[in-house]
C-alpha atoms as an extended CHARMM CRD file, in Angstrom:
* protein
*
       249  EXT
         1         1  UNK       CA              0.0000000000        0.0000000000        0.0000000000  PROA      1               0.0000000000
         2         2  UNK       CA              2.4630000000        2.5870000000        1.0450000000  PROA      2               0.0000000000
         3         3  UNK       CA              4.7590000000        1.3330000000       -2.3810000000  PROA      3               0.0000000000
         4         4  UNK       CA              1.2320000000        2.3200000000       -4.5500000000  PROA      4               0.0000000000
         5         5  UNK       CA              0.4220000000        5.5670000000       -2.9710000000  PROA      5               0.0000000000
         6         6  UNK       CA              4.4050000000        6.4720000000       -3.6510000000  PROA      6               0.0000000000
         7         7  UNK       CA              3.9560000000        5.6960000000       -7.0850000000  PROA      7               0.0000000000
         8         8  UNK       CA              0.9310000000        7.3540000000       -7.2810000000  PROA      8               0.0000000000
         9         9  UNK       CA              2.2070000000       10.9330000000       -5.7800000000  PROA      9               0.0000000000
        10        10  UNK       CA              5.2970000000       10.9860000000       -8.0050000000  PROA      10              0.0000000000
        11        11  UNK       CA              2.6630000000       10.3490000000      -11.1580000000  PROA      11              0.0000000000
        12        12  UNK       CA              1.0060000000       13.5090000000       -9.8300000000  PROA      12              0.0000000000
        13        13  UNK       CA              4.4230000000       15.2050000000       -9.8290000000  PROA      13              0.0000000000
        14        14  UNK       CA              4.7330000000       14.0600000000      -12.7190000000  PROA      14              0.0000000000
        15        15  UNK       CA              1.5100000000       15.4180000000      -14.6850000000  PROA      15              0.0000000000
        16        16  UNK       CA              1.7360000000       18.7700000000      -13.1090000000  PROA      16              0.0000000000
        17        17  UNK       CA              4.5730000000       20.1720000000      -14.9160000000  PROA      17              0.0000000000
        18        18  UNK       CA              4.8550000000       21.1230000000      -18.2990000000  PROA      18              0.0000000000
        19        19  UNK       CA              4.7880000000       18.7990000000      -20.9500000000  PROA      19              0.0000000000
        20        20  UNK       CA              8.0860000000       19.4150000000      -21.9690000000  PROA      20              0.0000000000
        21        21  UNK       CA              9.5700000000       18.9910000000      -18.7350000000  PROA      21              0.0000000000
        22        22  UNK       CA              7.1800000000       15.8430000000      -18.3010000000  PROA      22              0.0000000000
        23        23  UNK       CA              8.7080000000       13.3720000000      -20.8510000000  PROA      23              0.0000000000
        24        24  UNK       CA             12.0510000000       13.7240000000      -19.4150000000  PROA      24              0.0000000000
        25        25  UNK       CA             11.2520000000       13.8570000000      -15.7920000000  PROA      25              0.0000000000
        26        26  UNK       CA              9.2300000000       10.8230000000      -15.5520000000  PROA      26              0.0000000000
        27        27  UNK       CA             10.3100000000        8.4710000000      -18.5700000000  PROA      27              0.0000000000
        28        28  UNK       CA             13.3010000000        6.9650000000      -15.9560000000  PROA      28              0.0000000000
        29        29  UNK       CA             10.8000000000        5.9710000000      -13.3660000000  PROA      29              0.0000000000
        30        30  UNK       CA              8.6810000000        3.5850000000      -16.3260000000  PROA      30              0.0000000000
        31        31  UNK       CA             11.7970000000        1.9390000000      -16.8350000000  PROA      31              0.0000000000
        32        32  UNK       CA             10.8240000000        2.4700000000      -20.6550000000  PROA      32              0.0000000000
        33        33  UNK       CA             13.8690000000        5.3340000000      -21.5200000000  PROA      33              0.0000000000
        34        34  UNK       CA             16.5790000000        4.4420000000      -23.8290000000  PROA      34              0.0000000000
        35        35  UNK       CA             20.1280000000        4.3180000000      -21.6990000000  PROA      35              0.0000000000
        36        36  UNK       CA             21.9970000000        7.0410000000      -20.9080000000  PROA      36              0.0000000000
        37        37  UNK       CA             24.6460000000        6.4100000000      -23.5320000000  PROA      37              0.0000000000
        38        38  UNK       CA             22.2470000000        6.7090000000      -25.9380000000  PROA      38              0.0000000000
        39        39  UNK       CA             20.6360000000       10.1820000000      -24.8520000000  PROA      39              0.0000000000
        40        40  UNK       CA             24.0370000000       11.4400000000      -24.8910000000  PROA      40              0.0000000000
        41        41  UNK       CA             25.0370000000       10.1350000000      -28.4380000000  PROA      41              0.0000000000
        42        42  UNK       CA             21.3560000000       11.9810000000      -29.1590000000  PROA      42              0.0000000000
        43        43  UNK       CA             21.9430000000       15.0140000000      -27.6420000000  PROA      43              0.0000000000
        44        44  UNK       CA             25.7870000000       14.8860000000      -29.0920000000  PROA      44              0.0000000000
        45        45  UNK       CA             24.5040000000       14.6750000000      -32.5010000000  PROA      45              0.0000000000
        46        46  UNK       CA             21.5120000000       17.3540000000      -32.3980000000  PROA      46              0.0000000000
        47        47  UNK       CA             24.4820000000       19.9980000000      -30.7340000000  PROA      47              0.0000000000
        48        48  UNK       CA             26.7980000000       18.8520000000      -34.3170000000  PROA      48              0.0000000000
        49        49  UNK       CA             24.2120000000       19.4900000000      -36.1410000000  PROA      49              0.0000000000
        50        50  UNK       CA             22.8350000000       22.5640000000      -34.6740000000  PROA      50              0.0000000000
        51        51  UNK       CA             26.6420000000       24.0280000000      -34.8030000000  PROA      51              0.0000000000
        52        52  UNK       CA             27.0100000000       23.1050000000      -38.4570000000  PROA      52              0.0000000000
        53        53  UNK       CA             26.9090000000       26.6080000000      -40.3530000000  PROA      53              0.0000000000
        54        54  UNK       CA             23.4980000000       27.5490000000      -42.6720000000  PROA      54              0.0000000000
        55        55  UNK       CA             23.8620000000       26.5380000000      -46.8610000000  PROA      55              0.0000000000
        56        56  UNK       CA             20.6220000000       28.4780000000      -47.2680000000  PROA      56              0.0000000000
        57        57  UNK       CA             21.7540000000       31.2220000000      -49.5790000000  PROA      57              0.0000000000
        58        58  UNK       CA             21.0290000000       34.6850000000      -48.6200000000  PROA      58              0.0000000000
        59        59  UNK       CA             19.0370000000       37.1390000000      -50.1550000000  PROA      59              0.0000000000
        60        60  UNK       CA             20.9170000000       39.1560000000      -52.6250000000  PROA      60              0.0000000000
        61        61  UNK       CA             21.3310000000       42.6660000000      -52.1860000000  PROA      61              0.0000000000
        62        62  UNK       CA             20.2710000000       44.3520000000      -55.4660000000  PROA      62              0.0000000000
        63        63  UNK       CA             22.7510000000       47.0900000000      -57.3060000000  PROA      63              0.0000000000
        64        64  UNK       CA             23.4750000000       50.5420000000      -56.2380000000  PROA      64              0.0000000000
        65        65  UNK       CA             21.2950000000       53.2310000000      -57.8290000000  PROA      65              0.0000000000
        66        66  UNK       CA             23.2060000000       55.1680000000      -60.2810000000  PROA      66              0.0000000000
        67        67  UNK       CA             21.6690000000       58.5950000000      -59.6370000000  PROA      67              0.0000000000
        68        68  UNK       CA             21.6670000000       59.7290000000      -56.0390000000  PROA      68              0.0000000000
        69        69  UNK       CA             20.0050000000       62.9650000000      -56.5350000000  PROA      69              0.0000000000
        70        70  UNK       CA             18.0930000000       65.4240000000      -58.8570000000  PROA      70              0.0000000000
        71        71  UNK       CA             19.0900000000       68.4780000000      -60.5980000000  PROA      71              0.0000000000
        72        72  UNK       CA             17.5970000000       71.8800000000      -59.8120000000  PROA      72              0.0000000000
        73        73  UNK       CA             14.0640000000       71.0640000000      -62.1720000000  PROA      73              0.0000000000
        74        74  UNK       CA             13.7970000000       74.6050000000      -62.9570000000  PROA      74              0.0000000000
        75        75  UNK       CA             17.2530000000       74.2020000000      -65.1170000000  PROA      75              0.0000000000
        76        76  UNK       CA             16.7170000000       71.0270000000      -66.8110000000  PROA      76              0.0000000000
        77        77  UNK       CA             15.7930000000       72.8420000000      -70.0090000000  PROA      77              0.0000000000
        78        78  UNK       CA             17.7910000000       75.2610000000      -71.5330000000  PROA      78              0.0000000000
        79        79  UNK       CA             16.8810000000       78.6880000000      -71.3880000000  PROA      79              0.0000000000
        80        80  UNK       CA             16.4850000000       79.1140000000      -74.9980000000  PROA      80              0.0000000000
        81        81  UNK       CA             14.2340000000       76.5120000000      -75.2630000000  PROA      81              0.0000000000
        82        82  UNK       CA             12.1450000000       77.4830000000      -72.7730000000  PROA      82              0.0000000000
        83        83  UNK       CA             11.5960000000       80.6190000000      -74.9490000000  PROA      83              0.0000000000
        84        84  UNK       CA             11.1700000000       78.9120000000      -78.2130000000  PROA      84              0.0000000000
        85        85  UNK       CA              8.1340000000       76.3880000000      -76.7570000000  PROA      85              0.0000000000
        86        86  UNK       CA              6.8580000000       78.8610000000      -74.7230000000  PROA      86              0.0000000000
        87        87  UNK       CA              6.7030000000       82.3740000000      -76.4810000000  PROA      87              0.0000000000
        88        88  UNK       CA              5.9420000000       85.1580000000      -73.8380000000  PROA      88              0.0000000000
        89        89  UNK       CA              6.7940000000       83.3700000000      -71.3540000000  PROA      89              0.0000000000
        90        90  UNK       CA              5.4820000000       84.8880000000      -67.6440000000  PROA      90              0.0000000000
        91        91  UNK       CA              8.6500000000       83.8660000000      -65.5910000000  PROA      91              0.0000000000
        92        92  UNK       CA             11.5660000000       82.4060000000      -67.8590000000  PROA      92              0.0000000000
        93        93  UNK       CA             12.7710000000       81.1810000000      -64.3590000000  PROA      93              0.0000000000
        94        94  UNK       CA              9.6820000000       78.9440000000      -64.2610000000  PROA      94              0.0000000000
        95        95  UNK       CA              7.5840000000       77.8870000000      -60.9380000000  PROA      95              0.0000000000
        96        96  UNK       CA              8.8120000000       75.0670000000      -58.9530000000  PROA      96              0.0000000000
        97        97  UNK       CA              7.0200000000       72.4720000000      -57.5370000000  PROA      97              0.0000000000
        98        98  UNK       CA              6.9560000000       72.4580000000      -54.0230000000  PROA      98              0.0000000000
        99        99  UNK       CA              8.5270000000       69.1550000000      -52.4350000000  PROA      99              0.0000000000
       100       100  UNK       CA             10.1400000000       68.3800000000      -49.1190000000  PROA      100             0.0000000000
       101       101  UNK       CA             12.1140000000       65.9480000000      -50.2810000000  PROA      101             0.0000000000
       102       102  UNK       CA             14.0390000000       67.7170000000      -53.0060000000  PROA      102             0.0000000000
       103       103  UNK       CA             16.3560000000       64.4370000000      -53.5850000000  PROA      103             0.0000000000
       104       104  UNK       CA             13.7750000000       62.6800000000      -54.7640000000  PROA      104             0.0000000000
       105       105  UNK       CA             11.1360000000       64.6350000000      -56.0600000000  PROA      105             0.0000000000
       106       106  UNK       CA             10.8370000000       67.7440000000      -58.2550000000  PROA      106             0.0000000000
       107       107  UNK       CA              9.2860000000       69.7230000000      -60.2930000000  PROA      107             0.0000000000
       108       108  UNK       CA              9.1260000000       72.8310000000      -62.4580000000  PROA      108             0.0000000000
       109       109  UNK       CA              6.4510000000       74.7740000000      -65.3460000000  PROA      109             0.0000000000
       110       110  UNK       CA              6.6310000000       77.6390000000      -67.1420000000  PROA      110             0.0000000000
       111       111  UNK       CA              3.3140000000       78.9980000000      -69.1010000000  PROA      111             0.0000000000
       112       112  UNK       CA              3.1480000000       82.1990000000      -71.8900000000  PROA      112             0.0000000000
       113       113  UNK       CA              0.2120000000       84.2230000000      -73.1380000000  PROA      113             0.0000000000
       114       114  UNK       CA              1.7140000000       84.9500000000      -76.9470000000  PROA      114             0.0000000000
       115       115  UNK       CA             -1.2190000000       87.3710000000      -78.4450000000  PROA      115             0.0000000000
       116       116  UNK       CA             -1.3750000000       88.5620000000      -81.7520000000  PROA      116             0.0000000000
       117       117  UNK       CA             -3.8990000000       91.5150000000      -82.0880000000  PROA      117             0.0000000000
       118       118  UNK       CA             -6.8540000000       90.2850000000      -84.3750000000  PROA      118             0.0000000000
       119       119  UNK       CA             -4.9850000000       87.0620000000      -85.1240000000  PROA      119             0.0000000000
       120       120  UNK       CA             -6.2000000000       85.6060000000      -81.8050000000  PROA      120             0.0000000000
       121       121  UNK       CA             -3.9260000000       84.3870000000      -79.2950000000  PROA      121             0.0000000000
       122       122  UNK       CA             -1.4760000000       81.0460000000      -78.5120000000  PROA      122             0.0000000000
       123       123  UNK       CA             -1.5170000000       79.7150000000      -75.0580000000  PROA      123             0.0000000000
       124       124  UNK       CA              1.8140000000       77.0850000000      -74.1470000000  PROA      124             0.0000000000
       125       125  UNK       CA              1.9280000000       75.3850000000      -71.4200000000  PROA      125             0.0000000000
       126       126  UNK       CA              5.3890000000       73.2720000000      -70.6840000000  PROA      126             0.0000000000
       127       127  UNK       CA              5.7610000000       71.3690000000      -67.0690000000  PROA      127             0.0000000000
       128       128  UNK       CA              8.6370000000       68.7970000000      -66.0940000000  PROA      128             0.0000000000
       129       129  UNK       CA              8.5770000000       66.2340000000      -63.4720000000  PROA      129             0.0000000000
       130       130  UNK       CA             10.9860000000       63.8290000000      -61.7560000000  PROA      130             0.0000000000
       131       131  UNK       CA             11.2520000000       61.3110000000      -59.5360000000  PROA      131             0.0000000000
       132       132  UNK       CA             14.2380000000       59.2310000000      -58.5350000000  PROA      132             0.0000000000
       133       133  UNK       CA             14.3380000000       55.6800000000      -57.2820000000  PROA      133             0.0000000000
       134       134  UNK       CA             16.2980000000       53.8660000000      -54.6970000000  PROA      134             0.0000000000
       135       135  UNK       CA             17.2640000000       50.3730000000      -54.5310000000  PROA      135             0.0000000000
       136       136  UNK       CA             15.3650000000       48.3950000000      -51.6690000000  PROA      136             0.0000000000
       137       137  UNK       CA             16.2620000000       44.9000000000      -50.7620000000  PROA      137             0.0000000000
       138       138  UNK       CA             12.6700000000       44.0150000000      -50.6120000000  PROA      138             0.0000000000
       139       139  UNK       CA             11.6100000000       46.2610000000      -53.6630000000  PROA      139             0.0000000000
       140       140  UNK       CA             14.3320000000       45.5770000000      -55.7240000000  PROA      140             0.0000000000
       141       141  UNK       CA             17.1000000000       47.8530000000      -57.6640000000  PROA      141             0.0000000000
       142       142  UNK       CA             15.9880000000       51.4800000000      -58.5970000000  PROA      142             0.0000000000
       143       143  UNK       CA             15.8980000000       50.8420000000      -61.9210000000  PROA      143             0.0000000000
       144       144  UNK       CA             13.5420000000       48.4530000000      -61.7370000000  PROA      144             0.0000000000
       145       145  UNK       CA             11.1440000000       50.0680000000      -59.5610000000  PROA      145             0.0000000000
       146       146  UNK       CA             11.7390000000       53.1590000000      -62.1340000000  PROA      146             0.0000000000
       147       147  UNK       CA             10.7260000000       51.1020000000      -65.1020000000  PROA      147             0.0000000000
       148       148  UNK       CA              7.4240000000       50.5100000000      -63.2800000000  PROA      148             0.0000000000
       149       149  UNK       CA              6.7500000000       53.5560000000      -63.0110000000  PROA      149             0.0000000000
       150       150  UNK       CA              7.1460000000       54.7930000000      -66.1170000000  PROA      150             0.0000000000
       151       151  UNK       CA              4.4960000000       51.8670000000      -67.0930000000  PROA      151             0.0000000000
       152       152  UNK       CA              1.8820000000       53.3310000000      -64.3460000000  PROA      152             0.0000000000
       153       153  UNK       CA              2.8230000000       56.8260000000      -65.9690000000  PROA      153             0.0000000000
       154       154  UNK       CA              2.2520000000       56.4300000000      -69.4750000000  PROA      154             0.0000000000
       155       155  UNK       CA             -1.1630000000       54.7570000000      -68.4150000000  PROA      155             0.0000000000
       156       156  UNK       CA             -1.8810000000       57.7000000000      -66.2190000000  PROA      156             0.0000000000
       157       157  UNK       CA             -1.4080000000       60.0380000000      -69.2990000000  PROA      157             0.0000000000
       158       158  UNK       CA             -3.7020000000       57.7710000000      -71.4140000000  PROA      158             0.0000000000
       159       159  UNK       CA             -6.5370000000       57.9880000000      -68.6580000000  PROA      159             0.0000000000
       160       160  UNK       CA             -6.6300000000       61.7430000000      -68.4200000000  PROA      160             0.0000000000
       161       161  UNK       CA             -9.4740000000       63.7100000000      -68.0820000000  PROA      161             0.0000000000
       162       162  UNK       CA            -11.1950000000       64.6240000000      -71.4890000000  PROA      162             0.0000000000
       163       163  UNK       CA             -8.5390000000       63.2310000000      -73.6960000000  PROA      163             0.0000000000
       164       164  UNK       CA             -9.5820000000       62.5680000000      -77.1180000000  PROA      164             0.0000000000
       165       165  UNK       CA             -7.2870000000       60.7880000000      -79.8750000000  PROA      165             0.0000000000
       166       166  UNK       CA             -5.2260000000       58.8480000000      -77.6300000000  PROA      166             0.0000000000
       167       167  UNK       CA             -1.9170000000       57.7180000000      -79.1900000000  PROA      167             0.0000000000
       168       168  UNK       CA              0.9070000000       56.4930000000      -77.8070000000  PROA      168             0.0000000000
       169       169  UNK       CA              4.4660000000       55.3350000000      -79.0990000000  PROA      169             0.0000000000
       170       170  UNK       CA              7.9090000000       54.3690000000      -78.2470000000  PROA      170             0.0000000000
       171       171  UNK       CA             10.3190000000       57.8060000000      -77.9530000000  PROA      171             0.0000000000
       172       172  UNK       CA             13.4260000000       56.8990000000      -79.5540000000  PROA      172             0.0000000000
       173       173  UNK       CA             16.3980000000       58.4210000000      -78.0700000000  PROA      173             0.0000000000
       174       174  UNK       CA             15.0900000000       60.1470000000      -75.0890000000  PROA      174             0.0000000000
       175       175  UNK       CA             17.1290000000       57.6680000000      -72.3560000000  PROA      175             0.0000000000
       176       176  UNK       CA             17.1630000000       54.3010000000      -71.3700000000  PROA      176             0.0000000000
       177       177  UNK       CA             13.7780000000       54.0860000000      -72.5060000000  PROA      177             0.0000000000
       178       178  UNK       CA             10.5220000000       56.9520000000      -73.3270000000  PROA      178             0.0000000000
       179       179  UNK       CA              6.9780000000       56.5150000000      -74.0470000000  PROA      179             0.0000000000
       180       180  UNK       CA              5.1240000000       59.7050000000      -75.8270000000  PROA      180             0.0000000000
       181       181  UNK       CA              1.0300000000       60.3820000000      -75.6280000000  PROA      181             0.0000000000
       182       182  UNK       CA             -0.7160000000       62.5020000000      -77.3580000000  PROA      182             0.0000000000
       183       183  UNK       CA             -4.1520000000       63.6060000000      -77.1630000000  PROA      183             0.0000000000
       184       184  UNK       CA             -6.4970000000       66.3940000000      -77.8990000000  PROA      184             0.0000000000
       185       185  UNK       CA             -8.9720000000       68.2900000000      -75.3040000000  PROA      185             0.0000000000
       186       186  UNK       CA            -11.3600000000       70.2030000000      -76.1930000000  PROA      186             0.0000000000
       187       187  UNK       CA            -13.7470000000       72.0100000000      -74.0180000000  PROA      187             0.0000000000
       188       188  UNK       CA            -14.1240000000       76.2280000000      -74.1440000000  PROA      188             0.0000000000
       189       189  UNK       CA            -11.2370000000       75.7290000000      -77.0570000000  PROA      189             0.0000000000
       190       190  UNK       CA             -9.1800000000       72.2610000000      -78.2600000000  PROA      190             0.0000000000
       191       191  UNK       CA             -6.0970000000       71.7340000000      -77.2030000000  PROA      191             0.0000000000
       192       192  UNK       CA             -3.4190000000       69.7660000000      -78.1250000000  PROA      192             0.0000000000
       193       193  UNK       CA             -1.4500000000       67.6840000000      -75.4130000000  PROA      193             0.0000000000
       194       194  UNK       CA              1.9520000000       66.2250000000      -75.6690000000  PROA      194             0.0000000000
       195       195  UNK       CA              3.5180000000       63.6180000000      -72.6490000000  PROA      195             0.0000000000
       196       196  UNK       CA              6.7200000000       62.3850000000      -72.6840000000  PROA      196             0.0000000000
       197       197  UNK       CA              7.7110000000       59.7880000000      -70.0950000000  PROA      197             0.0000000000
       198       198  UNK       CA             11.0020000000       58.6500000000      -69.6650000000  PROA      198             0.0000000000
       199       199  UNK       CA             14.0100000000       56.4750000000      -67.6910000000  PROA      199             0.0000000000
       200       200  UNK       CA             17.4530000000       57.1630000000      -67.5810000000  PROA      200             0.0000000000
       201       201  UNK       CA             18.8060000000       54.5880000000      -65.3710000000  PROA      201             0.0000000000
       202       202  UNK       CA             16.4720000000       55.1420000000      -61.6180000000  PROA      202             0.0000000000
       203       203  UNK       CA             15.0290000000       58.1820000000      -62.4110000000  PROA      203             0.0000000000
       204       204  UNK       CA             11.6850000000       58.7350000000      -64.0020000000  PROA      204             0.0000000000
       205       205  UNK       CA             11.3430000000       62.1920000000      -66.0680000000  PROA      205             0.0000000000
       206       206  UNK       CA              7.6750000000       63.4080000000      -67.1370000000  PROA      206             0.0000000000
       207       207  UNK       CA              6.9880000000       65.9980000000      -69.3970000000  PROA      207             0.0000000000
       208       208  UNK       CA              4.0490000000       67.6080000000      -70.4840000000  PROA      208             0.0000000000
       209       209  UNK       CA              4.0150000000       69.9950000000      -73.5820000000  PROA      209             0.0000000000
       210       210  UNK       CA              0.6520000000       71.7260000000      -74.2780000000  PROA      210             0.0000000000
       211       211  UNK       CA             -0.9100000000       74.0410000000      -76.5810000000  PROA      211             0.0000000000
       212       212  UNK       CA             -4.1530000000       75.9450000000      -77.0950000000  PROA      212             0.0000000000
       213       213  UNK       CA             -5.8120000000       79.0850000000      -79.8260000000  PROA      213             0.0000000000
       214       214  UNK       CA             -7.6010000000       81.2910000000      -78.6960000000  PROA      214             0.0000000000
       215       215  UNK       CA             -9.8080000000       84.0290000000      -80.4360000000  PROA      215             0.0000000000
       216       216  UNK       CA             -9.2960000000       82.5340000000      -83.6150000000  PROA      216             0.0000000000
       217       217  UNK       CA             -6.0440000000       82.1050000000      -83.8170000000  PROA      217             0.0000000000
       218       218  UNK       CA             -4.4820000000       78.7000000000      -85.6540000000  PROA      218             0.0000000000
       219       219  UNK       CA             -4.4630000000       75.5640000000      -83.8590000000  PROA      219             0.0000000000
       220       220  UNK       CA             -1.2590000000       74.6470000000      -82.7570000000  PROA      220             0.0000000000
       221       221  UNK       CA              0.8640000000       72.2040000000      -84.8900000000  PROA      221             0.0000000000
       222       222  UNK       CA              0.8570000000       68.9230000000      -83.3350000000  PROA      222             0.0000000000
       223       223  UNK       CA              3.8520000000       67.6630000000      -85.0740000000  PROA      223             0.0000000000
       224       224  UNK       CA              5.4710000000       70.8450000000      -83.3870000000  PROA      224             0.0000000000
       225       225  UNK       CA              4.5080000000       70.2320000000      -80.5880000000  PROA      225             0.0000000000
       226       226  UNK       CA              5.8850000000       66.5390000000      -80.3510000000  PROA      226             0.0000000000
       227       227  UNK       CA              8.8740000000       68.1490000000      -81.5190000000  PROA      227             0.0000000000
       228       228  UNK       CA              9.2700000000       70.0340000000      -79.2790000000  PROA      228             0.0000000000
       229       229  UNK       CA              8.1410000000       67.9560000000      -76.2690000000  PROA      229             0.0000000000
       230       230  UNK       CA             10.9560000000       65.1310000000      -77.6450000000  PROA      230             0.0000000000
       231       231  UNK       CA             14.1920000000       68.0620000000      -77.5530000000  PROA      231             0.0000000000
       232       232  UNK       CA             13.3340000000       69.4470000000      -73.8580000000  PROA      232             0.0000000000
       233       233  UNK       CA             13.0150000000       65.7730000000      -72.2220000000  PROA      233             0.0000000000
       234       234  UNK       CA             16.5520000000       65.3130000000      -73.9010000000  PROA      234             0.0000000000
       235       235  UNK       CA             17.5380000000       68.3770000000      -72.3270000000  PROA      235             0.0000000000
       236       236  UNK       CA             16.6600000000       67.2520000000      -69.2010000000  PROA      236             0.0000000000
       237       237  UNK       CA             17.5070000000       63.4420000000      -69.3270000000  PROA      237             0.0000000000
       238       238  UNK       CA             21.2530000000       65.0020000000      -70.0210000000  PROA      238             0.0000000000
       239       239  UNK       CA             20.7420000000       67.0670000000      -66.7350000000  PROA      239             0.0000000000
       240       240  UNK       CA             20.2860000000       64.3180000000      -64.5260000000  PROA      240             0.0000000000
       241       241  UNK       CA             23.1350000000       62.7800000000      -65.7490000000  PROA      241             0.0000000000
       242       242  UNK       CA             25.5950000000       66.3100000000      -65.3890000000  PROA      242             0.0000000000
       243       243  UNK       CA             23.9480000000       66.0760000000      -61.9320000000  PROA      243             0.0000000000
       244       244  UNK       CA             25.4380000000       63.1960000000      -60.6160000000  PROA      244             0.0000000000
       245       245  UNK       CA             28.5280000000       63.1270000000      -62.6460000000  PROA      245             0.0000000000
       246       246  UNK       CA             31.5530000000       63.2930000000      -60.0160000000  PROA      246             0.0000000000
       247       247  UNK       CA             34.1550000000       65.8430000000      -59.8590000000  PROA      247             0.0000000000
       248       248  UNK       CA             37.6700000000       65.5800000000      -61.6770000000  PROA      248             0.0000000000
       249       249  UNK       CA             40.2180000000       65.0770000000      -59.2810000000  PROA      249             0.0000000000
């Protein structure tokens, strides 16, 4: 009797602390456990393993953005340009966009009034836009996540408001790669729009180029206006590169 109720209080021991704890507390009182040579060799061969070093390969780190930052957008296109697209300019020094985060986001537009008496008037309208990528180990290299968003760009051009005529076409020459859409507007007067999107290496460049007549006054030239559109986002694909080119020595 008193050998039962022994057994029976160290079985209640037993079941009372954690399950963990239980299997190797009470397995050497059933008489059921392997030997202790053979928990060492166990316990041996789990610490050998446990010590040998991961093959798992890690996650690769993806290249180094080329551009690290963005030129002043108000200079990306030349002067003279500026006054050729947009005759009568109001401020040749253009309006920038306001961004607290200058690095990676800027913007500039200039806008001119040209009137011509009873010839009516011609209304420009030229803005520039850009936006430079980082690489991110879980977003990948900047020039991939710029090449998606030129994609989401040229469709956001295509999906604007009122646009009439869509087109859109590969821009030869304007960077790594350039999308142009056109499209007409027409509402008090039609008016001719002109987007360029481009990449040059992480940084995505958006132009817009647009004309309007007023008070009978020609429409504006769309082939002129592509024109153009196509030499200022040169302009200012080669000023992101003079940007982040680094100083002789």
């Amino acid at each position: 009797m008193h050998r039962s109720a022994s057994r029976l209080t160290r079985l209640l021991a037993c079941a009372a602390v954690p399950v963990v704890l239980t299997v190797a507390g009470c397995s050497s009182d059933s008489g059921k456990g392997g030997s202790g040579s053979e928990d060492g060799k166990k316990k041996s061969e789990s610490s050998a393993s446990s010590a040998q070093p991961s093959t798992q390969p890690s996650a690769a780190k993806p290249e180094k953005a080329a551009f690290d930052k963005l030129p002043d957008p108000c200079k990306v296109v030349q002067a003279k340009t500026i006054e050729t697209l947009v005759p009568e300019v109001k401020d040749k020094n253009g309006t920038a966009t306001k961004s607290n985060d200058l690095a990676n986001r800027a913007g500039c537009s200039w806008n001119g009034l040209d009137e011509d008496g009873l010839k009516g008037s011609d209304y420009r309208w030229l803005a520039v836009s850009l936006v430079r990528y980082d690489s991110h180990a879980s977003l990948g290299s900047g020039n991939k996540r710029a090449e998606e968003q030129l994609a989401k760009q040229v469709e956001a051009a295509k999906a604007s408001e009122g646009a009439q005529n869509v087109k859109a076409e590969p821009a030869g020459g304007v960077g790594d790669q350039a999308t142009s859409v056109t499209y007409s507007v027409k509402k008090d007067v039609e008016s001719f729009n002109t987007t360029i999107v481009a990449r040059t290496q992480n940084v995505v460049l958006t132009l817009d180029y647009n004309g309007a007549a007023y008070e009978g006054a020609k429409a504006p030239d769309q082939a002129k206006l592509m024109e153009g559109a196509i030499t200022a986002a040169k302009e200012a694909v080669a000023s992101v590169g003079a940007a982040n080119q680094q100083p002789q020595q």
